[in-house]
mmCIF file with all atom_site columns, C-alpha atoms in Angstrom:
data_model
loop_
_atom_site.group_PDB
_atom_site.id
_atom_site.type_symbol
_atom_site.label_atom_id
_atom_site.label_alt_id
_atom_site.label_comp_id
_atom_site.label_asym_id
_atom_site.label_entity_id
_atom_site.label_seq_id
_atom_site.pdbx_PDB_ins_code
_atom_site.Cartn_x
_atom_site.Cartn_y
_atom_site.Cartn_z
_atom_site.occupancy
_atom_site.B_iso_or_equiv
_atom_site.pdbx_formal_charge
_atom_site.auth_seq_id
_atom_site.auth_comp_id
_atom_site.auth_asym_id
_atom_site.auth_atom_id
_atom_site.pdbx_PDB_model_num
ATOM 1   C CA . UNK A 1 1   ? 8.351   -5.999 39.113 1.00 45.00 ? 1   UNK A CA 1
ATOM 2   C CA . UNK A 1 2   ? 10.429  -3.502 37.122 1.00 46.00 ? 2   UNK A CA 1
ATOM 3   C CA . UNK A 1 3   ? 11.374  -4.852 33.705 1.00 46.00 ? 3   UNK A CA 1
ATOM 4   C CA . UNK A 1 4   ? 11.817  -1.797 31.488 1.00 48.00 ? 4   UNK A CA 1
ATOM 5   C CA . UNK A 1 5   ? 12.541  1.922  31.757 1.00 47.00 ? 5   UNK A CA 1
ATOM 6   C CA . UNK A 1 6   ? 8.839   2.501  31.104 1.00 45.00 ? 6   UNK A CA 1
ATOM 7   C CA . UNK A 1 7   ? 8.014   0.345  34.158 1.00 46.00 ? 7   UNK A CA 1
ATOM 8   C CA . UNK A 1 8   ? 10.298  2.548  36.274 1.00 47.00 ? 8   UNK A CA 1
ATOM 9   C CA . UNK A 1 9   ? 8.463   5.681  35.121 1.00 43.00 ? 9   UNK A CA 1
ATOM 10  C CA . UNK A 1 10  ? 5.057   4.180  35.848 1.00 46.00 ? 10  UNK A CA 1
ATOM 11  C CA . UNK A 1 11  ? 6.009   2.844  39.273 1.00 49.00 ? 11  UNK A CA 1
ATOM 12  C CA . UNK A 1 12  ? 7.615   6.100  40.437 1.00 47.00 ? 12  UNK A CA 1
ATOM 13  C CA . UNK A 1 13  ? 4.650   8.211  39.324 1.00 48.00 ? 13  UNK A CA 1
ATOM 14  C CA . UNK A 1 14  ? 6.867   10.232 37.000 1.00 47.00 ? 14  UNK A CA 1
ATOM 15  C CA . UNK A 1 15  ? 5.356   11.925 34.001 1.00 65.00 ? 15  UNK A CA 1
ATOM 16  C CA . UNK A 1 16  ? 6.363   10.626 30.621 1.00 73.00 ? 16  UNK A CA 1
ATOM 17  C CA . UNK A 1 17  ? 9.527   12.157 29.200 1.00 86.00 ? 17  UNK A CA 1
ATOM 18  C CA . UNK A 1 18  ? 9.689   14.202 26.023 1.00 87.00 ? 18  UNK A CA 1
ATOM 19  C CA . UNK A 1 19  ? 10.622  12.260 22.920 1.00 90.00 ? 19  UNK A CA 1
ATOM 20  C CA . UNK A 1 20  ? 14.063  12.811 21.397 1.00 90.00 ? 20  UNK A CA 1
ATOM 21  C CA . UNK A 1 21  ? 13.835  14.507 17.988 1.00 89.00 ? 21  UNK A CA 1
ATOM 22  C CA . UNK A 1 22  ? 17.169  12.960 16.942 1.00 89.00 ? 22  UNK A CA 1
ATOM 23  C CA . UNK A 1 23  ? 15.532  9.515  16.589 1.00 93.00 ? 23  UNK A CA 1
ATOM 24  C CA . UNK A 1 24  ? 12.284  8.439  14.910 1.00 96.00 ? 24  UNK A CA 1
ATOM 25  C CA . UNK A 1 25  ? 9.301   8.464  17.261 1.00 95.00 ? 25  UNK A CA 1
ATOM 26  C CA . UNK A 1 26  ? 7.333   5.236  17.054 1.00 96.00 ? 26  UNK A CA 1
ATOM 27  C CA . UNK A 1 27  ? 3.631   6.076  16.920 1.00 96.00 ? 27  UNK A CA 1
ATOM 28  C CA . UNK A 1 28  ? 1.044   3.408  17.640 1.00 96.00 ? 28  UNK A CA 1
ATOM 29  C CA . UNK A 1 29  ? -2.721  3.506  17.285 1.00 96.00 ? 29  UNK A CA 1
ATOM 30  C CA . UNK A 1 30  ? -4.753  0.702  18.798 1.00 95.00 ? 30  UNK A CA 1
ATOM 31  C CA . UNK A 1 31  ? -8.465  0.216  19.276 1.00 94.00 ? 31  UNK A CA 1
ATOM 32  C CA . UNK A 1 32  ? -9.820  -0.707 22.698 1.00 92.00 ? 32  UNK A CA 1
ATOM 33  C CA . UNK A 1 33  ? -12.824 -3.016 23.216 1.00 92.00 ? 33  UNK A CA 1
ATOM 34  C CA . UNK A 1 34  ? -15.179 -0.059 22.583 1.00 92.00 ? 34  UNK A CA 1
ATOM 35  C CA . UNK A 1 35  ? -13.411 0.770  19.284 1.00 91.00 ? 35  UNK A CA 1
ATOM 36  C CA . UNK A 1 36  ? -11.878 3.937  20.783 1.00 92.00 ? 36  UNK A CA 1
ATOM 37  C CA . UNK A 1 37  ? -8.489  4.899  19.323 1.00 94.00 ? 37  UNK A CA 1
ATOM 38  C CA . UNK A 1 38  ? -5.572  4.987  21.757 1.00 94.00 ? 38  UNK A CA 1
ATOM 39  C CA . UNK A 1 39  ? -2.381  6.729  20.649 1.00 94.00 ? 39  UNK A CA 1
ATOM 40  C CA . UNK A 1 40  ? 1.032   5.870  22.068 1.00 94.00 ? 40  UNK A CA 1
ATOM 41  C CA . UNK A 1 41  ? 4.572   7.065  21.455 1.00 94.00 ? 41  UNK A CA 1
ATOM 42  C CA . UNK A 1 42  ? 7.899   5.340  22.170 1.00 95.00 ? 42  UNK A CA 1
ATOM 43  C CA . UNK A 1 43  ? 11.577  5.315  21.278 1.00 94.00 ? 43  UNK A CA 1
ATOM 44  C CA . UNK A 1 44  ? 13.769  2.228  21.606 1.00 87.00 ? 44  UNK A CA 1
ATOM 45  C CA . UNK A 1 45  ? 11.048  0.538  23.661 1.00 86.00 ? 45  UNK A CA 1
ATOM 46  C CA . UNK A 1 46  ? 10.708  3.422  26.148 1.00 90.00 ? 46  UNK A CA 1
ATOM 47  C CA . UNK A 1 47  ? 7.356   5.204  26.240 1.00 93.00 ? 47  UNK A CA 1
ATOM 48  C CA . UNK A 1 48  ? 7.482   8.975  25.707 1.00 92.00 ? 48  UNK A CA 1
ATOM 49  C CA . UNK A 1 49  ? 4.734   11.592 25.521 1.00 90.00 ? 49  UNK A CA 1
ATOM 50  C CA . UNK A 1 50  ? 4.938   12.444 21.800 1.00 90.00 ? 50  UNK A CA 1
ATOM 51  C CA . UNK A 1 51  ? 6.231   15.967 22.478 1.00 90.00 ? 51  UNK A CA 1
ATOM 52  C CA . UNK A 1 52  ? 9.706   17.214 21.577 1.00 90.00 ? 52  UNK A CA 1
ATOM 53  C CA . UNK A 1 53  ? 11.750  20.074 22.994 1.00 89.00 ? 53  UNK A CA 1
ATOM 54  C CA . UNK A 1 54  ? 14.184  21.680 20.558 1.00 88.00 ? 54  UNK A CA 1
ATOM 55  C CA . UNK A 1 55  ? 17.155  24.031 20.692 1.00 87.00 ? 55  UNK A CA 1
ATOM 56  C CA . UNK A 1 56  ? 18.167  23.796 17.015 1.00 90.00 ? 56  UNK A CA 1
ATOM 57  C CA . UNK A 1 57  ? 16.577  23.340 13.595 1.00 91.00 ? 57  UNK A CA 1
ATOM 58  C CA . UNK A 1 58  ? 15.514  19.729 13.378 1.00 91.00 ? 58  UNK A CA 1
ATOM 59  C CA . UNK A 1 59  ? 13.387  17.413 11.287 1.00 95.00 ? 59  UNK A CA 1
ATOM 60  C CA . UNK A 1 60  ? 11.116  15.401 13.585 1.00 94.00 ? 60  UNK A CA 1
ATOM 61  C CA . UNK A 1 61  ? 10.111  11.977 12.271 1.00 96.00 ? 61  UNK A CA 1
ATOM 62  C CA . UNK A 1 62  ? 7.124   9.979  13.504 1.00 96.00 ? 62  UNK A CA 1
ATOM 63  C CA . UNK A 1 63  ? 6.849   6.372  12.262 1.00 97.00 ? 63  UNK A CA 1
ATOM 64  C CA . UNK A 1 64  ? 3.559   4.495  12.398 1.00 97.00 ? 64  UNK A CA 1
ATOM 65  C CA . UNK A 1 65  ? 3.851   1.097  14.103 1.00 96.00 ? 65  UNK A CA 1
ATOM 66  C CA . UNK A 1 66  ? 1.106   -1.362 13.143 1.00 94.00 ? 66  UNK A CA 1
ATOM 67  C CA . UNK A 1 67  ? -0.227  -4.095 15.428 1.00 94.00 ? 67  UNK A CA 1
ATOM 68  C CA . UNK A 1 68  ? -3.128  -6.549 15.427 1.00 94.00 ? 68  UNK A CA 1
ATOM 69  C CA . UNK A 1 69  ? -5.104  -3.967 17.440 1.00 94.00 ? 69  UNK A CA 1
ATOM 70  C CA . UNK A 1 70  ? -4.490  -1.176 14.895 1.00 95.00 ? 70  UNK A CA 1
ATOM 71  C CA . UNK A 1 71  ? -7.280  -0.168 12.510 1.00 95.00 ? 71  UNK A CA 1
ATOM 72  C CA . UNK A 1 72  ? -6.956  -2.103 9.238  1.00 95.00 ? 72  UNK A CA 1
ATOM 73  C CA . UNK A 1 73  ? -4.908  -0.284 6.575  1.00 96.00 ? 73  UNK A CA 1
ATOM 74  C CA . UNK A 1 74  ? -4.043  2.640  8.858  1.00 97.00 ? 74  UNK A CA 1
ATOM 75  C CA . UNK A 1 75  ? -1.960  5.360  7.210  1.00 97.00 ? 75  UNK A CA 1
ATOM 76  C CA . UNK A 1 76  ? -0.922  8.940  7.900  1.00 98.00 ? 76  UNK A CA 1
ATOM 77  C CA . UNK A 1 77  ? -2.297  11.568 5.504  1.00 97.00 ? 77  UNK A CA 1
ATOM 78  C CA . UNK A 1 78  ? -0.981  14.770 7.089  1.00 97.00 ? 78  UNK A CA 1
ATOM 79  C CA . UNK A 1 79  ? -0.915  17.020 10.131 1.00 96.00 ? 79  UNK A CA 1
ATOM 80  C CA . UNK A 1 80  ? -3.227  19.819 11.214 1.00 95.00 ? 80  UNK A CA 1
ATOM 81  C CA . UNK A 1 81  ? -2.063  22.769 13.299 1.00 92.00 ? 81  UNK A CA 1
ATOM 82  C CA . UNK A 1 82  ? -3.831  24.912 15.875 1.00 86.00 ? 82  UNK A CA 1
ATOM 83  C CA . UNK A 1 83  ? -1.855  27.847 14.444 1.00 86.00 ? 83  UNK A CA 1
ATOM 84  C CA . UNK A 1 84  ? -0.166  27.033 11.123 1.00 89.00 ? 84  UNK A CA 1
ATOM 85  C CA . UNK A 1 85  ? 1.092   30.631 10.856 1.00 90.00 ? 85  UNK A CA 1
ATOM 86  C CA . UNK A 1 86  ? 3.347   30.702 13.947 1.00 86.00 ? 86  UNK A CA 1
ATOM 87  C CA . UNK A 1 87  ? 6.464   29.748 11.956 1.00 86.00 ? 87  UNK A CA 1
ATOM 88  C CA . UNK A 1 88  ? 7.524   26.799 14.141 1.00 88.00 ? 88  UNK A CA 1
ATOM 89  C CA . UNK A 1 89  ? 6.942   24.025 11.625 1.00 91.00 ? 89  UNK A CA 1
ATOM 90  C CA . UNK A 1 90  ? 7.835   25.042 8.090  1.00 92.00 ? 90  UNK A CA 1
ATOM 91  C CA . UNK A 1 91  ? 7.141   21.866 6.136  1.00 95.00 ? 91  UNK A CA 1
ATOM 92  C CA . UNK A 1 92  ? 5.329   18.548 6.577  1.00 96.00 ? 92  UNK A CA 1
ATOM 93  C CA . UNK A 1 93  ? 6.150   15.527 4.432  1.00 98.00 ? 93  UNK A CA 1
ATOM 94  C CA . UNK A 1 94  ? 4.251   12.226 4.486  1.00 98.00 ? 94  UNK A CA 1
ATOM 95  C CA . UNK A 1 95  ? 5.926   9.125  3.041  1.00 98.00 ? 95  UNK A CA 1
ATOM 96  C CA . UNK A 1 96  ? 4.319   7.643  -0.084 1.00 98.00 ? 96  UNK A CA 1
ATOM 97  C CA . UNK A 1 97  ? 3.158   4.583  1.894  1.00 98.00 ? 97  UNK A CA 1
ATOM 98  C CA . UNK A 1 98  ? 1.671   6.736  4.682  1.00 98.00 ? 98  UNK A CA 1
ATOM 99  C CA . UNK A 1 99  ? 3.782   5.044  7.355  1.00 98.00 ? 99  UNK A CA 1
ATOM 100 C CA . UNK A 1 100 ? 5.864   8.044  8.399  1.00 98.00 ? 100 UNK A CA 1
ATOM 101 C CA . UNK A 1 101 ? 5.619   11.811 8.637  1.00 97.00 ? 101 UNK A CA 1
ATOM 102 C CA . UNK A 1 102 ? 8.377   14.405 8.947  1.00 97.00 ? 102 UNK A CA 1
ATOM 103 C CA . UNK A 1 103 ? 7.997   17.906 10.380 1.00 95.00 ? 103 UNK A CA 1
ATOM 104 C CA . UNK A 1 104 ? 10.719  20.450 9.629  1.00 94.00 ? 104 UNK A CA 1
ATOM 105 C CA . UNK A 1 105 ? 11.150  22.861 12.531 1.00 91.00 ? 105 UNK A CA 1
ATOM 106 C CA . UNK A 1 106 ? 12.410  26.471 12.503 1.00 87.00 ? 106 UNK A CA 1
ATOM 107 C CA . UNK A 1 107 ? 14.052  27.274 15.836 1.00 85.00 ? 107 UNK A CA 1
ATOM 108 C CA . UNK A 1 108 ? 14.091  31.038 15.133 1.00 87.00 ? 108 UNK A CA 1
ATOM 109 C CA . UNK A 1 109 ? 10.506  31.218 16.398 1.00 81.00 ? 109 UNK A CA 1
ATOM 110 C CA . UNK A 1 110 ? 10.456  30.285 20.075 1.00 82.00 ? 110 UNK A CA 1
ATOM 111 C CA . UNK A 1 111 ? 7.304   29.028 21.736 1.00 86.00 ? 111 UNK A CA 1
ATOM 112 C CA . UNK A 1 112 ? 4.977   26.066 21.403 1.00 88.00 ? 112 UNK A CA 1
ATOM 113 C CA . UNK A 1 113 ? 3.410   24.645 18.257 1.00 87.00 ? 113 UNK A CA 1
ATOM 114 C CA . UNK A 1 114 ? 0.605   22.096 18.633 1.00 89.00 ? 114 UNK A CA 1
ATOM 115 C CA . UNK A 1 115 ? -0.423  19.733 15.872 1.00 91.00 ? 115 UNK A CA 1
ATOM 116 C CA . UNK A 1 116 ? -2.573  16.697 15.294 1.00 94.00 ? 116 UNK A CA 1
ATOM 117 C CA . UNK A 1 117 ? -1.898  13.829 12.949 1.00 96.00 ? 117 UNK A CA 1
ATOM 118 C CA . UNK A 1 118 ? -4.584  13.025 10.402 1.00 97.00 ? 118 UNK A CA 1
ATOM 119 C CA . UNK A 1 119 ? -4.965  9.351  9.546  1.00 97.00 ? 119 UNK A CA 1
ATOM 120 C CA . UNK A 1 120 ? -7.224  7.197  7.406  1.00 97.00 ? 120 UNK A CA 1
ATOM 121 C CA . UNK A 1 121 ? -7.934  3.485  7.425  1.00 96.00 ? 121 UNK A CA 1
ATOM 122 C CA . UNK A 1 122 ? -9.646  0.834  5.330  1.00 95.00 ? 122 UNK A CA 1
ATOM 123 C CA . UNK A 1 123 ? -12.278 0.341  8.039  1.00 91.00 ? 123 UNK A CA 1
ATOM 124 C CA . UNK A 1 124 ? -14.394 3.355  6.954  1.00 91.00 ? 124 UNK A CA 1
ATOM 125 C CA . UNK A 1 125 ? -14.253 6.655  5.079  1.00 92.00 ? 125 UNK A CA 1
ATOM 126 C CA . UNK A 1 126 ? -13.863 8.787  8.214  1.00 93.00 ? 126 UNK A CA 1
ATOM 127 C CA . UNK A 1 127 ? -10.576 10.462 9.166  1.00 95.00 ? 127 UNK A CA 1
ATOM 128 C CA . UNK A 1 128 ? -8.904  9.896  12.540 1.00 94.00 ? 128 UNK A CA 1
ATOM 129 C CA . UNK A 1 129 ? -7.255  12.831 14.338 1.00 92.00 ? 129 UNK A CA 1
ATOM 130 C CA . UNK A 1 130 ? -4.630  12.270 17.049 1.00 92.00 ? 130 UNK A CA 1
ATOM 131 C CA . UNK A 1 131 ? -4.352  14.016 20.404 1.00 83.00 ? 131 UNK A CA 1
ATOM 132 C CA . UNK A 1 132 ? -2.007  16.973 20.022 1.00 72.00 ? 132 UNK A CA 1
ATOM 133 C CA . UNK A 1 133 ? 1.709   16.376 20.404 1.00 72.00 ? 133 UNK A CA 1
ATOM 134 C CA . UNK A 1 134 ? 3.696   19.578 20.437 1.00 72.00 ? 134 UNK A CA 1
ATOM 135 C CA . UNK A 1 135 ? 7.048   21.096 19.599 1.00 75.00 ? 135 UNK A CA 1
ATOM 136 C CA . UNK A 1 136 ? 8.546   23.363 22.225 1.00 75.00 ? 136 UNK A CA 1
ATOM 137 C CA . UNK A 1 137 ? 11.122  25.697 20.689 1.00 76.00 ? 137 UNK A CA 1
ATOM 138 C CA . UNK A 1 138 ? 13.516  26.819 23.393 1.00 73.00 ? 138 UNK A CA 1
ATOM 139 C CA . UNK A 1 139 ? 15.481  28.989 20.976 1.00 65.00 ? 139 UNK A CA 1
ATOM 140 C CA . UNK A 1 140 ? 19.076  28.589 20.020 1.00 58.00 ? 140 UNK A CA 1
ATOM 141 C CA . UNK A 1 141 ? 21.403  27.877 22.905 1.00 53.00 ? 141 UNK A CA 1
ATOM 142 C CA . UNK A 1 142 ? 24.676  29.832 23.097 1.00 52.00 ? 142 UNK A CA 1
ATOM 143 C CA . UNK A 1 143 ? 27.792  27.825 22.166 1.00 54.00 ? 143 UNK A CA 1
ATOM 144 C CA . UNK A 1 144 ? 29.796  26.421 25.075 1.00 54.00 ? 144 UNK A CA 1
#
């Protein structure tokens, strides 16, 4: 039974679409029965892969969505980069409550920038690191 756009993607075997940088990306972290963290990304109820593809300077916003299966007191503390010197992301800002993070992109540097979110919770003193979403800078597109 197809109920949502996400159902359509899953039933057709399609890969998840990129997220749209124009809207906040809802980021969820849940724990499975073995206490393993599972990250998910969505926009307007449609699952996306956490990655964004850009053709202009943009601020990408990820918003943490809490659920009963989320670690207690989960909050974002920052982002780590596989290459922080590539010039794709110029600035990272975490909200004072740790529930959102913004990444300011510089489109002048084409290519891929991979990053991981760093989170903490009240459950222990260890830090949680996300799988790596990425920004794909396609470069500026010529005006039409």
